[in-house]
Coordinates of C-alpha atoms and ligand atoms in Angstrom, one line a residue:
X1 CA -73.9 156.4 -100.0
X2 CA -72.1 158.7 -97.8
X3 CA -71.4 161.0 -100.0
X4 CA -74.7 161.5 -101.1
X5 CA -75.6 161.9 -97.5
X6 CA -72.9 164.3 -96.7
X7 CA -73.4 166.3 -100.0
X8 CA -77.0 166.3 -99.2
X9 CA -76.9 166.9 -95.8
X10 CA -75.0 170.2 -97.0
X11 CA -77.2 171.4 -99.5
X12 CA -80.4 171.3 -96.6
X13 CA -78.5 172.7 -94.1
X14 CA -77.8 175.6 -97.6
X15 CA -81.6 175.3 -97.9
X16 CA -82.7 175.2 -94.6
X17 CA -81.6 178.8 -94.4
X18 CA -80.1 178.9 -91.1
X19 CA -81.5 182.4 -90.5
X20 CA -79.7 182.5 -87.1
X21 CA -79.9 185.7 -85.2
X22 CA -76.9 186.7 -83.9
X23 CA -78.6 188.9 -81.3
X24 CA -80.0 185.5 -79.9
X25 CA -76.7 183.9 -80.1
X26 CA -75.2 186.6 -77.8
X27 CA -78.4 186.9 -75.7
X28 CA -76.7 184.2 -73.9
X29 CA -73.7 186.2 -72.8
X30 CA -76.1 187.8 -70.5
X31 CA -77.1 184.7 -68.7
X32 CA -73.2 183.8 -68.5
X33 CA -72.4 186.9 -67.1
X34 CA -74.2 185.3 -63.9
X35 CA -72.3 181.7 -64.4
X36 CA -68.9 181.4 -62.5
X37 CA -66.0 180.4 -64.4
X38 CA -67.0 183.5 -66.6
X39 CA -64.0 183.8 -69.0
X40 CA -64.3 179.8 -69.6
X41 CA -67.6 179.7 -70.7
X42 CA -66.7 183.4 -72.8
X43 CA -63.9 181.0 -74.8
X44 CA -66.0 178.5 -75.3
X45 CA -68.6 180.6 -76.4
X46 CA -66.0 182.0 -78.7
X47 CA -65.1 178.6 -80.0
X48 CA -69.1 177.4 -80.7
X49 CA -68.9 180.6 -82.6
X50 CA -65.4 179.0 -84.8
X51 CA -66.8 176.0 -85.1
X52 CA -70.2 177.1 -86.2
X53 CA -72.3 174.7 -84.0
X54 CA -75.6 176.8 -84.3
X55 CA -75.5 176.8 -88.0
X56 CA -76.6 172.8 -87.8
X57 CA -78.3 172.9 -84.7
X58 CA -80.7 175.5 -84.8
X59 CA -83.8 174.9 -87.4
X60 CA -85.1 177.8 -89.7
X61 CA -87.1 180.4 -87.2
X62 CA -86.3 178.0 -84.2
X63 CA -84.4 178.2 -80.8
X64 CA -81.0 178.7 -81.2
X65 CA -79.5 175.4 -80.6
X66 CA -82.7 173.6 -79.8
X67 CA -82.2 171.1 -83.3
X68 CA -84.8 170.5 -86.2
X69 CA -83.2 171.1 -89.1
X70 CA -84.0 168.4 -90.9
X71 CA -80.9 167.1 -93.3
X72 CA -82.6 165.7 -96.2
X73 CA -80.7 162.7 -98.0
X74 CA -82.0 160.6 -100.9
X75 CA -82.0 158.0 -98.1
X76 CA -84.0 159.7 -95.6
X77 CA -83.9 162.6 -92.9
X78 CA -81.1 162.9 -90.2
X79 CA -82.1 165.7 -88.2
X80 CA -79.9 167.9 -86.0
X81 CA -80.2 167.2 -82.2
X82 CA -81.0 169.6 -79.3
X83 CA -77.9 170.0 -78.0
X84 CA -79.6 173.1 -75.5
X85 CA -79.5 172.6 -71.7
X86 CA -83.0 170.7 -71.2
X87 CA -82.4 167.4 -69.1
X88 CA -85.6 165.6 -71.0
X89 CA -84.9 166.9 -74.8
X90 CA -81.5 167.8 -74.7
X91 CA -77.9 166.7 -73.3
X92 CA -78.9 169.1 -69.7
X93 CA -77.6 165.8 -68.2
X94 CA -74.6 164.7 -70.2
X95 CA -71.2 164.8 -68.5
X96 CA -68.1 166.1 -70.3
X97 CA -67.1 162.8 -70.7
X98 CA -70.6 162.1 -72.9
X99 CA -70.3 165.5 -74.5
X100 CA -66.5 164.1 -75.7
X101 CA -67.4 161.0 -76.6
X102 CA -70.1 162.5 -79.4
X103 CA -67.9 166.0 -80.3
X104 CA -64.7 164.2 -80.5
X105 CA -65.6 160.5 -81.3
X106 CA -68.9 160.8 -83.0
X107 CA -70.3 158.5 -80.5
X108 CA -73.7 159.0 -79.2
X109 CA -76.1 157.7 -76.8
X110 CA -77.8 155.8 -79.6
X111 CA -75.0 154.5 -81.0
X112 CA -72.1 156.0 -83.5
X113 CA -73.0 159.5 -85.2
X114 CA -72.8 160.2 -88.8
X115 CA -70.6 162.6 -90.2
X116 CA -72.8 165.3 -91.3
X117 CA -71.9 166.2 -87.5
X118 CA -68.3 167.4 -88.1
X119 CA -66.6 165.1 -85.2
X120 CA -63.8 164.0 -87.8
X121 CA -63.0 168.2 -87.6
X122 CA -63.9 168.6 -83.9
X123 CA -61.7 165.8 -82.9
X124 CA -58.6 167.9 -83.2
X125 CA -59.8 170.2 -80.5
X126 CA -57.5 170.6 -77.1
X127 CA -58.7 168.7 -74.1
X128 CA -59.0 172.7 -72.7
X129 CA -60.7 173.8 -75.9
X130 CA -63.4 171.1 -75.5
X131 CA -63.9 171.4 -71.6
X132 CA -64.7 175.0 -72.1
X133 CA -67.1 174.2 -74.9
X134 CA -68.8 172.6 -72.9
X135 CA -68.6 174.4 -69.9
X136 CA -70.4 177.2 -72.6
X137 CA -73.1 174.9 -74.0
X138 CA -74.0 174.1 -70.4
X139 CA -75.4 177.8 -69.9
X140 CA -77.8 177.3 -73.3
X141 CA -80.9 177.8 -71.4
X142 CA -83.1 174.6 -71.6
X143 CA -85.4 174.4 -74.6
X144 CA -88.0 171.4 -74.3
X145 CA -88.2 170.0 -77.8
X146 CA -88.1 166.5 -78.8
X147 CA -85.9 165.6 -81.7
X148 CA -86.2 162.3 -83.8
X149 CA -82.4 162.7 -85.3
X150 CA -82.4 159.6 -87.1
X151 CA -85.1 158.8 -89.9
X152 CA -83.1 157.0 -92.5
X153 CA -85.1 153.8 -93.4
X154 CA -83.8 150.4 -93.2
X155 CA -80.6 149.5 -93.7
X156 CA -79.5 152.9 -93.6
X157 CA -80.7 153.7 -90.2
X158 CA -78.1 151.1 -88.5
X159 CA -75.7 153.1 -87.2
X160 CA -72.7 150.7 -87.0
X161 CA -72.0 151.2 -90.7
X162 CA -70.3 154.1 -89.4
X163 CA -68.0 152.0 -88.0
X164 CA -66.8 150.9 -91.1
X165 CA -66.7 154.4 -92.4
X166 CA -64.8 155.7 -89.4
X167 CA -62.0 152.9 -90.0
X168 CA -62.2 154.0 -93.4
X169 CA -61.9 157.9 -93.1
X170 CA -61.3 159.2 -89.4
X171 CA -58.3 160.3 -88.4
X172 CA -58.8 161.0 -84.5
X173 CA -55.4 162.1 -83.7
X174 CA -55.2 165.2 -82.1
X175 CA -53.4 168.4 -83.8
X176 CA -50.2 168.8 -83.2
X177 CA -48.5 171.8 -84.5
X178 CA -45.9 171.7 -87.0
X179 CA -42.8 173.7 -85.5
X180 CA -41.4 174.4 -89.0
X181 CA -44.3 176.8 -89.4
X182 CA -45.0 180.1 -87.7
X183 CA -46.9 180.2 -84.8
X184 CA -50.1 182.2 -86.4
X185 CA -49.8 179.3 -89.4
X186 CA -50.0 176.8 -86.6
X187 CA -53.2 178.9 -85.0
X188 CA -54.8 179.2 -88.4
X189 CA -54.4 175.7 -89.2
X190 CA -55.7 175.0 -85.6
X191 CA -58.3 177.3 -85.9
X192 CA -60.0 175.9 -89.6
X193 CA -59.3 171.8 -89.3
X194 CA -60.5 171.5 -85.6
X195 CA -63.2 174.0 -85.8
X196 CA -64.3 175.8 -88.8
X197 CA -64.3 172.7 -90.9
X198 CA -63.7 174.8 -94.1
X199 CA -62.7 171.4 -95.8
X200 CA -66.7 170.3 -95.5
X201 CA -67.4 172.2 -98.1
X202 CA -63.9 173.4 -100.1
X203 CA -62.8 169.9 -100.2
X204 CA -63.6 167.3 -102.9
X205 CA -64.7 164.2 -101.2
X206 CA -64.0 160.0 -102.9
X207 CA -66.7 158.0 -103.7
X208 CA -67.4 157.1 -100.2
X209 CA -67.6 160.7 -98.4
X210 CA -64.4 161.1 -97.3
X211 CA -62.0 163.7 -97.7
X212 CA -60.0 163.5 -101.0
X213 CA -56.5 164.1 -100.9
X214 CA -57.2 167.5 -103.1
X215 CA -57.4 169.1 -100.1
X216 CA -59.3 172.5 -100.5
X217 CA -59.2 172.6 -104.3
X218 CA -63.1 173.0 -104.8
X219 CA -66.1 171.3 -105.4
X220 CA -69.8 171.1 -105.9
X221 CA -72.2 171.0 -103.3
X222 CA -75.6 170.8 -104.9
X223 CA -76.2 173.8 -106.7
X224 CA -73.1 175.8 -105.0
X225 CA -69.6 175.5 -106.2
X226 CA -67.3 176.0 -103.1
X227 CA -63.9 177.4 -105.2
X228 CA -60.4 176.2 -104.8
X229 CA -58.6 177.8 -101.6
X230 CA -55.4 177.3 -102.6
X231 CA -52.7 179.5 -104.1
X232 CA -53.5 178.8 -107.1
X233 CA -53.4 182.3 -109.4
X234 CA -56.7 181.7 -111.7
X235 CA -58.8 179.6 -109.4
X236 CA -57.6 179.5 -106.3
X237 CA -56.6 182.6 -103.9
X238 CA -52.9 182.9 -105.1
X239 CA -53.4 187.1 -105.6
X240 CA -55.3 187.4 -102.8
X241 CA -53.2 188.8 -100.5
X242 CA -53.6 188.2 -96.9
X243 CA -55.3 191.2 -96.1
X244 CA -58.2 190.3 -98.9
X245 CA -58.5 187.0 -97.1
X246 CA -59.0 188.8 -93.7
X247 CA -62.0 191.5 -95.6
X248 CA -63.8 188.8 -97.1
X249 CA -63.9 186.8 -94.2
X250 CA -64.8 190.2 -92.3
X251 CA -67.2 191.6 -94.5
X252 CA -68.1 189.2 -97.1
X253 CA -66.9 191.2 -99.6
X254 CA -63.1 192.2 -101.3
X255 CA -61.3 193.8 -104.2
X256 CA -61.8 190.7 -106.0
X257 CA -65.7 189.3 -105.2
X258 CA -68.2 189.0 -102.5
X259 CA -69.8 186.1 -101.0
X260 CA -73.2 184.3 -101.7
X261 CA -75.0 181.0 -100.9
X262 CA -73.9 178.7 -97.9
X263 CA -71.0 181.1 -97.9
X264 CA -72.9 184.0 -96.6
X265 CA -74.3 181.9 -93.5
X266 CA -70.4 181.3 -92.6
X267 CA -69.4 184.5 -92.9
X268 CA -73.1 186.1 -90.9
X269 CA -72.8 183.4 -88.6
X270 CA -68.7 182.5 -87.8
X271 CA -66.1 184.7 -89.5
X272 CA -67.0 187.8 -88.6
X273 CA -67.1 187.6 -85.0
X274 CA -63.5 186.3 -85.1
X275 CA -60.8 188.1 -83.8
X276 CA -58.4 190.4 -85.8
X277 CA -55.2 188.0 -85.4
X278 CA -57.8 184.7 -85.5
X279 CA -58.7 185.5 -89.0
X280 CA -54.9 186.9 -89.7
X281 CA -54.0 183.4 -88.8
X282 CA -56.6 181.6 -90.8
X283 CA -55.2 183.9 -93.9
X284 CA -51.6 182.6 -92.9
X285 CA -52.5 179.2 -93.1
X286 CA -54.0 179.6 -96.5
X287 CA -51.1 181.5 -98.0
X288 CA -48.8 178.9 -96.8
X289 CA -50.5 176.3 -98.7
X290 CA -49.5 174.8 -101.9
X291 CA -51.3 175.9 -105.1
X292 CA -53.1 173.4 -107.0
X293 CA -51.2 172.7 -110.1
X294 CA -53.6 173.4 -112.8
X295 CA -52.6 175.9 -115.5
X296 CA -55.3 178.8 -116.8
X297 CA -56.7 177.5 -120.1
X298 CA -56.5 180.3 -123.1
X299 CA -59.9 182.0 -122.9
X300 CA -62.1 181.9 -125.8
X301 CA -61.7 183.7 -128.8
X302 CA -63.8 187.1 -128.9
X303 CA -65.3 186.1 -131.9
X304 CA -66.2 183.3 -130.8
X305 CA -70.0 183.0 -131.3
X306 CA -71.6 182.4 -127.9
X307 CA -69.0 185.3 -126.2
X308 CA -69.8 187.7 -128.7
X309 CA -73.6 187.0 -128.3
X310 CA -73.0 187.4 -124.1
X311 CA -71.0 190.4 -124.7
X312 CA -74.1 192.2 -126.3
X313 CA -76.7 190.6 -123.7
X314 CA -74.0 191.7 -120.8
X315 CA -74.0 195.6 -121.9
X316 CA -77.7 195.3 -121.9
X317 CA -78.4 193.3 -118.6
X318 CA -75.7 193.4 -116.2
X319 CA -73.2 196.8 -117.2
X320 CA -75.6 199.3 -115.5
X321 CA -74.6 197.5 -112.5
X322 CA -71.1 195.9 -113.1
X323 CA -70.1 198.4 -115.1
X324 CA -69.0 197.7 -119.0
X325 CA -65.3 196.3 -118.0
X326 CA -66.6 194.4 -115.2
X327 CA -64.7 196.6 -112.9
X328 CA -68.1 197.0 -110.4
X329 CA -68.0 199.7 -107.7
X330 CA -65.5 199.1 -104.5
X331 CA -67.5 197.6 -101.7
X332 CA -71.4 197.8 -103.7
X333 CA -71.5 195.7 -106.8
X334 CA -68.2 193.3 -107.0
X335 CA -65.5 193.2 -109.6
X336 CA -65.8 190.2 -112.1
X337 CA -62.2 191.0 -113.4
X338 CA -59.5 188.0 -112.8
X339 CA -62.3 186.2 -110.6
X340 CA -61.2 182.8 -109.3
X341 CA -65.1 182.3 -108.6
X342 CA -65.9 182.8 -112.4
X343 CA -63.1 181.0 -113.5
X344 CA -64.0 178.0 -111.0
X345 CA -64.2 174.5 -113.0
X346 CA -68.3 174.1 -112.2
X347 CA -70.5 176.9 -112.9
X348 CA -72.6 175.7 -110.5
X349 CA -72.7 179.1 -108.4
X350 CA -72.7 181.3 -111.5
X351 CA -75.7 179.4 -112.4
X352 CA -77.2 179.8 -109.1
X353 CA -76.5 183.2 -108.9
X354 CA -77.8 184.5 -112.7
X355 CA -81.1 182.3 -112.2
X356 CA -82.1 182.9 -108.3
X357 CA -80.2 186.6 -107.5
X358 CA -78.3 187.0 -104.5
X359 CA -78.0 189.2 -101.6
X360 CA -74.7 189.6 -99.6
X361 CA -74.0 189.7 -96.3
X362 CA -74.6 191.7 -94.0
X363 CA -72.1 192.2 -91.4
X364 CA -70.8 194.4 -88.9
X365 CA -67.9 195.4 -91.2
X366 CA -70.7 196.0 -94.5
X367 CA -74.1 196.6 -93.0
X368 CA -76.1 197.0 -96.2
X369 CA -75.4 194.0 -98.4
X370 CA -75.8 194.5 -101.6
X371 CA -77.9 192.4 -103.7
X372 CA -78.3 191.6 -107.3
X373 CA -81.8 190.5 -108.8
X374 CA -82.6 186.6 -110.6
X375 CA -82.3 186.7 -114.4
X376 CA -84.8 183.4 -114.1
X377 CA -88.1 185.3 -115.4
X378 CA -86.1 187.3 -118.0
X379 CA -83.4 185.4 -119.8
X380 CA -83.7 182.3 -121.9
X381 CA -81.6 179.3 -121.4
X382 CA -79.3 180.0 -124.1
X383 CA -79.1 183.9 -123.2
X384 CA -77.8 182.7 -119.7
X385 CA -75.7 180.2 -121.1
X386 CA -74.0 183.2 -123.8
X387 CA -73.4 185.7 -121.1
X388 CA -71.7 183.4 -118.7
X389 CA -69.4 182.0 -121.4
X390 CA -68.3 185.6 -122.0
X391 CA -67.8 186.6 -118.5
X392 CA -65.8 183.5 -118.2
X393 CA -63.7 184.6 -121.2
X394 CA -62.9 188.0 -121.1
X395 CA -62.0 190.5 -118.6
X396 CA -59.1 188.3 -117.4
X397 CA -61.4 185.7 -117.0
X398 CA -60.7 181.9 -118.8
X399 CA -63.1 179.1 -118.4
X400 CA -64.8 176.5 -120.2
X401 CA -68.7 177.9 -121.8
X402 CA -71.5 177.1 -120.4
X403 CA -74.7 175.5 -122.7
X404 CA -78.0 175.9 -122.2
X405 CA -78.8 172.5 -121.3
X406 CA -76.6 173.3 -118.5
X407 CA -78.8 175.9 -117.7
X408 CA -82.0 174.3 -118.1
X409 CA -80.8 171.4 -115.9
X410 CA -80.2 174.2 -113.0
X411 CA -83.0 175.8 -113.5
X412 CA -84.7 172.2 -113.1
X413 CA -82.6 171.6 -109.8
X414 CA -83.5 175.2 -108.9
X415 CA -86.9 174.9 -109.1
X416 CA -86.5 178.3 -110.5
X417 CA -89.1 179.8 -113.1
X418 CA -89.3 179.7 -116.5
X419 CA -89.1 183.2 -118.7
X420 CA -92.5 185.2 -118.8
X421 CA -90.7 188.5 -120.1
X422 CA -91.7 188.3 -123.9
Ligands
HEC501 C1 -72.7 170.5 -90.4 C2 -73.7 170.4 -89.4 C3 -73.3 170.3 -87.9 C4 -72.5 171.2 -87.2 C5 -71.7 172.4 -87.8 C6 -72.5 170.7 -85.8 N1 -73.3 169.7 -85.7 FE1 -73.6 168.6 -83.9 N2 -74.8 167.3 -85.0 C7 -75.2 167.4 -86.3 C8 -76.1 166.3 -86.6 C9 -76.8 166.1 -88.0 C10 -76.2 165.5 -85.4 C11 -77.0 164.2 -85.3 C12 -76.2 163.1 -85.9 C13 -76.7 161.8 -85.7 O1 -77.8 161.6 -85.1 O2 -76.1 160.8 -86.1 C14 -75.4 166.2 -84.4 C15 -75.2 165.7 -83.1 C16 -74.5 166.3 -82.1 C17 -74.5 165.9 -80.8 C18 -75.1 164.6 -80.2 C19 -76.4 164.9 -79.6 C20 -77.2 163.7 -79.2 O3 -78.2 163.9 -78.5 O4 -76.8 162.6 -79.5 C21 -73.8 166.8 -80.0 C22 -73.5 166.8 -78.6 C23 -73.4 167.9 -81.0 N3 -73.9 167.5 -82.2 C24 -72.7 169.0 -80.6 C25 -72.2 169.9 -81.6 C26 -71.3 171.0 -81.3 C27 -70.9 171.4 -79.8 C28 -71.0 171.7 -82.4 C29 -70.1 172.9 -82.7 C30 -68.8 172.7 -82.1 C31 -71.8 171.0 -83.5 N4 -72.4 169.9 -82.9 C32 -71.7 171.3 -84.8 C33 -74.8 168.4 -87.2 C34 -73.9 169.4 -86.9
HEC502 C1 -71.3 175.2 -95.7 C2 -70.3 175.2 -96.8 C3 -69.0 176.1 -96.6 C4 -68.2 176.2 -95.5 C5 -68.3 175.4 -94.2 C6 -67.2 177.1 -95.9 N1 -67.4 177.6 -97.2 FE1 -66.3 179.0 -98.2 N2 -67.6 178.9 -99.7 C7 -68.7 178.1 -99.9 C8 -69.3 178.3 -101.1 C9 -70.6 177.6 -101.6 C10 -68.6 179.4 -101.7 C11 -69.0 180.0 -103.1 C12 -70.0 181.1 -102.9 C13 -69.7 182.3 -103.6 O1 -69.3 182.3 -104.8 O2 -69.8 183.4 -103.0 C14 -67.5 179.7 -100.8 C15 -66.6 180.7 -101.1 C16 -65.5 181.0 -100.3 C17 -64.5 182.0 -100.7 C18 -64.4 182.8 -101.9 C19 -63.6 182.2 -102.9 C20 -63.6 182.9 -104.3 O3 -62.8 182.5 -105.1 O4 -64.5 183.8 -104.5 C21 -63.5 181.9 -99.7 C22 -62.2 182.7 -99.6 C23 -64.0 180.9 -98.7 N3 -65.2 180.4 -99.1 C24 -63.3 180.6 -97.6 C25 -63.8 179.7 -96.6 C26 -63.1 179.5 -95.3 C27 -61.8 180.1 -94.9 C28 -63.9 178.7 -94.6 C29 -63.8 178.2 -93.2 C30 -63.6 179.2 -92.2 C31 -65.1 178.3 -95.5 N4 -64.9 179.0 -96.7 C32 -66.1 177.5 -95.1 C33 -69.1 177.1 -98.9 C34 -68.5 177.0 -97.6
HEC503 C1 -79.0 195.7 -110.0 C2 -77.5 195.5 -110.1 C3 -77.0 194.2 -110.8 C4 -77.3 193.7 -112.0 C5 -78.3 194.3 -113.1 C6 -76.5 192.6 -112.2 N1 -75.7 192.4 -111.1 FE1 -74.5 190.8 -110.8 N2 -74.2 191.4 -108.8 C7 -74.7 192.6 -108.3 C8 -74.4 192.6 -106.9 C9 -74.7 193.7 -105.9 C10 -73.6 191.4 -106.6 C11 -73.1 191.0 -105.3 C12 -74.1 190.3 -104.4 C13 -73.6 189.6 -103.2 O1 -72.9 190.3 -102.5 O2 -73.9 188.4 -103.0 C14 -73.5 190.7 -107.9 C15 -72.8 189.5 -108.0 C16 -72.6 188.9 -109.2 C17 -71.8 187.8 -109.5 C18 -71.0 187.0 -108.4 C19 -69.6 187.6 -108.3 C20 -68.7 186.9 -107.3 O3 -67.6 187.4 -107.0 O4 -69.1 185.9 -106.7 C21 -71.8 187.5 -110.8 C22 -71.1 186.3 -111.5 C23 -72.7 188.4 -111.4 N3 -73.1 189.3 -110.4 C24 -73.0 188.5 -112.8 C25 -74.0 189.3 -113.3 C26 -74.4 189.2 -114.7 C27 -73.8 188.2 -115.7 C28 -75.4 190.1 -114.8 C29 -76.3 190.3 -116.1 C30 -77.0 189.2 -116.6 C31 -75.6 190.8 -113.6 N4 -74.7 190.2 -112.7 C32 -76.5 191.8 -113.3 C33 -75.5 193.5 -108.9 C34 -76.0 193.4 -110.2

């Protein structure tokens, strides 16, 4: 069940949109600016920023940090609370040691929380870390709205099967740093397992939710595949350099791809506004990681029949843009050589991407995202199906092929439309 609930939990928070403004987020500073304490509640503003707390929080075209956004679950709806200042609606009259007890130990008024609130990350946080997190979220000005978080019908509702789960899967020590590794390794690790919670989403999970011991090697959430992060050199980030880790986390976009889906809110919402040596440190930690041990399978023939068919539907549809050798155009339309997203196991994000469009980021580093139209009205199952098997077989690309049932059963999951071109 959790997993279900986690994955699904995801894929609305993906849905939901998350259209946060930034401007609002920041709009805050202002009232800070007349708080004591100012360069407390300036780190902890910093670290709600890391750890990406109004992402969940804040529903589509709502108050920042005022809850809503419903998390839809094949079980029910857990809904994000209002964790603004408001004494009636929100936690305006929490103590730290209440605002602990939920961030740290997933332990709410109501009872234990469930893990689609990251606690299991946020409990690595420093006692200082957390009291200035606080001492930040204490200046959200008060926004009265009421918030139902917990919707789940009987006997998923009862919220000391998270008991269970937590004796199952949390691990509430605290982080300790590793004095074998270098001090911006230590920061990035610091920095990504107690607040950015990258393994939410890069991490396969078992069958009951929690995290696999394939830590960061990719998996699917719901019509996104979030690729391997490890050093691996086909599908992982192994000739990334540290530098292309810090640009796409910058910018959304690299030498080697640019971002799309629930990656794009991360990147709007979080990376960006991270410092220069914060994201040099998250890049550190990655690099230092092992590479998953999975060797590049030999692409597909060129004559085989589904590339060759995708290599004549790919000059037609996509080189105007992409260019004939896939090479794109440096910081407009991204290169599809060597790709570690194309090679990724699950097409699920090619899929997404060919059927719906997408539209990058845009971020103080890239202010016009780029954005590449849906194929959904124009291309037939199988012509989708042809195209991706050739970009994931050729242009240093190797992958297994994609069929059109796998297409139609996106398209399905989509809800995207069926071709009216002909
Ligand atoms: C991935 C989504 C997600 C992120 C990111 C997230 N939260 Fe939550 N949070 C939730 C959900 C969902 C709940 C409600 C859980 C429940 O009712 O069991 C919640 C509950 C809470 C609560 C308890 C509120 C109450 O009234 O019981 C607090 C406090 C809180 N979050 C603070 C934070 C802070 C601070 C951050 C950032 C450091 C953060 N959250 C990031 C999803 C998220
Ligand atoms: C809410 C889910 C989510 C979270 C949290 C998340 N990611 Fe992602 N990430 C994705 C998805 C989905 C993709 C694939 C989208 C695409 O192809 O652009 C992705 C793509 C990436 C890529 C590009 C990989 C490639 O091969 O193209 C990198 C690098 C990355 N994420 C790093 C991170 C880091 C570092 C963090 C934590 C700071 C993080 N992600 C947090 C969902 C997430
Ligand atoms: C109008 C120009 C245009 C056309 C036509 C186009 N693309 Fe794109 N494509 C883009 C842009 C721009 C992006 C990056 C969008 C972003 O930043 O999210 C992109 C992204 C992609 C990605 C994701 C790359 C990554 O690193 O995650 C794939 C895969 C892709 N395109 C394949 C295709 C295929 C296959 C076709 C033809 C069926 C095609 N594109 C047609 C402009 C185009």
């Amino acid at each position: 069940m959790a997993r279900y609930l986690l994955r699904s939990t995801l894929r609305s928070c993906i849905r939901g949109g998350v259209a946060l403004s930034v401007a609002a987020l920041f709009a805050h500073g202002a009232q800070a600016q007349d708080a004591p304490a100012d360069t407390r509640i300036d780190h902890g503003r910093y670290l709600a920023i890391a750890g990406d707390c109004v992402a969940c929080h804040t529903a589509p075209g709502g108050k920042p940090f005022a809850g809503g956004l419903d998390l839809n679950t094949p079980f029910g709806t857990i809904t994000a609370s209002n964790i603004t200042s408001d004494t009636a609606s929100g936690i305006g009259s929490w103590s730290l040691q209440q605002f602990d007890a939920a961030v740290r130990h997933g332990k709410g008024p109501n009872g234990h929380l469930y893990p689609a609130m990251p606690y299991t990350a946020y409990a690595k946080m420093t006692d200082a870390d957390l009291a200035d997190l606080w001492a930040y979220i204490r200046t959200i000005p008060p926004v009265s709205q009421k918030v139902v978080e917990n919707k789940l019908p009987f006997p998923y509702n009862i919220r000391s099967a998270m008991i269970v789960w937590n004796a199952l899967f949390f691990d509430s020590t605290p982080f300790r740093p590793d004095s074998a590794k270098s001090d911006a390794v230590n920061r990035g690790a610091y920095l990504v397992e107690a607040l950015a919670h990258c393994g939410i989403c890069h991490t396969p999970k078992n069958a009951l939710g929690g995290d696999s011991a394939a830590t960061y090697q990719g998996t699917s959430l719901q019509g996104w595949h979030a690729p391997d992060l490890t050093n691996n050199d086909h599908t992982g980030l192994g000739k990334w350099s540290a530098e292309d880790i810090v640009t796409y986390l910058r910018s959304g976009t690299n030498r080697y791809t640019a971002s799309s889906g629930s990656m794009t809110e991360v990147i709007v919402n979080s990376t960006q506004h991270l410092t220069d040596a914060d994201l040099h440190a998250i890049a550190a930690y990655f690099k230092a990681l092992p590479a998953r041990t999975v060797e590049a399978p030999p692409p597909l023939p060129a004559n085989n029949a589904q590339v060759e068919a995708g290599r004549r539907e790919f000059v037609v549809q996509c080189s105007a843009c992409h260019t004939s050798s896939g090479q794109g155009v440096t910081n407009m339309i991204p290169s599809l050589q060597s790709n570690p997203a194309i090679n990724a196991r699950s097409p699920d994000s090619l899929l997404n991407i060919l059927l719906a469009g997408t539209t990058g980021p845009a971020t103080a580093a890239n202010p016009t995202g780029a954005a590449m139209p849906g194929f959904a009205w124009k291309l037939q199952d199988d012509q989708i199906a042809d195209v991706l098997t050739y970009i994931r077989n050729s242009q240093g690309n190797a992958a297994a092929a994609v069929s059109a049932a796998d297409v139609a059963k996106a398209r399905k999951a989509l809800g995207a439309q069926q071709v009216v071109w002909h």
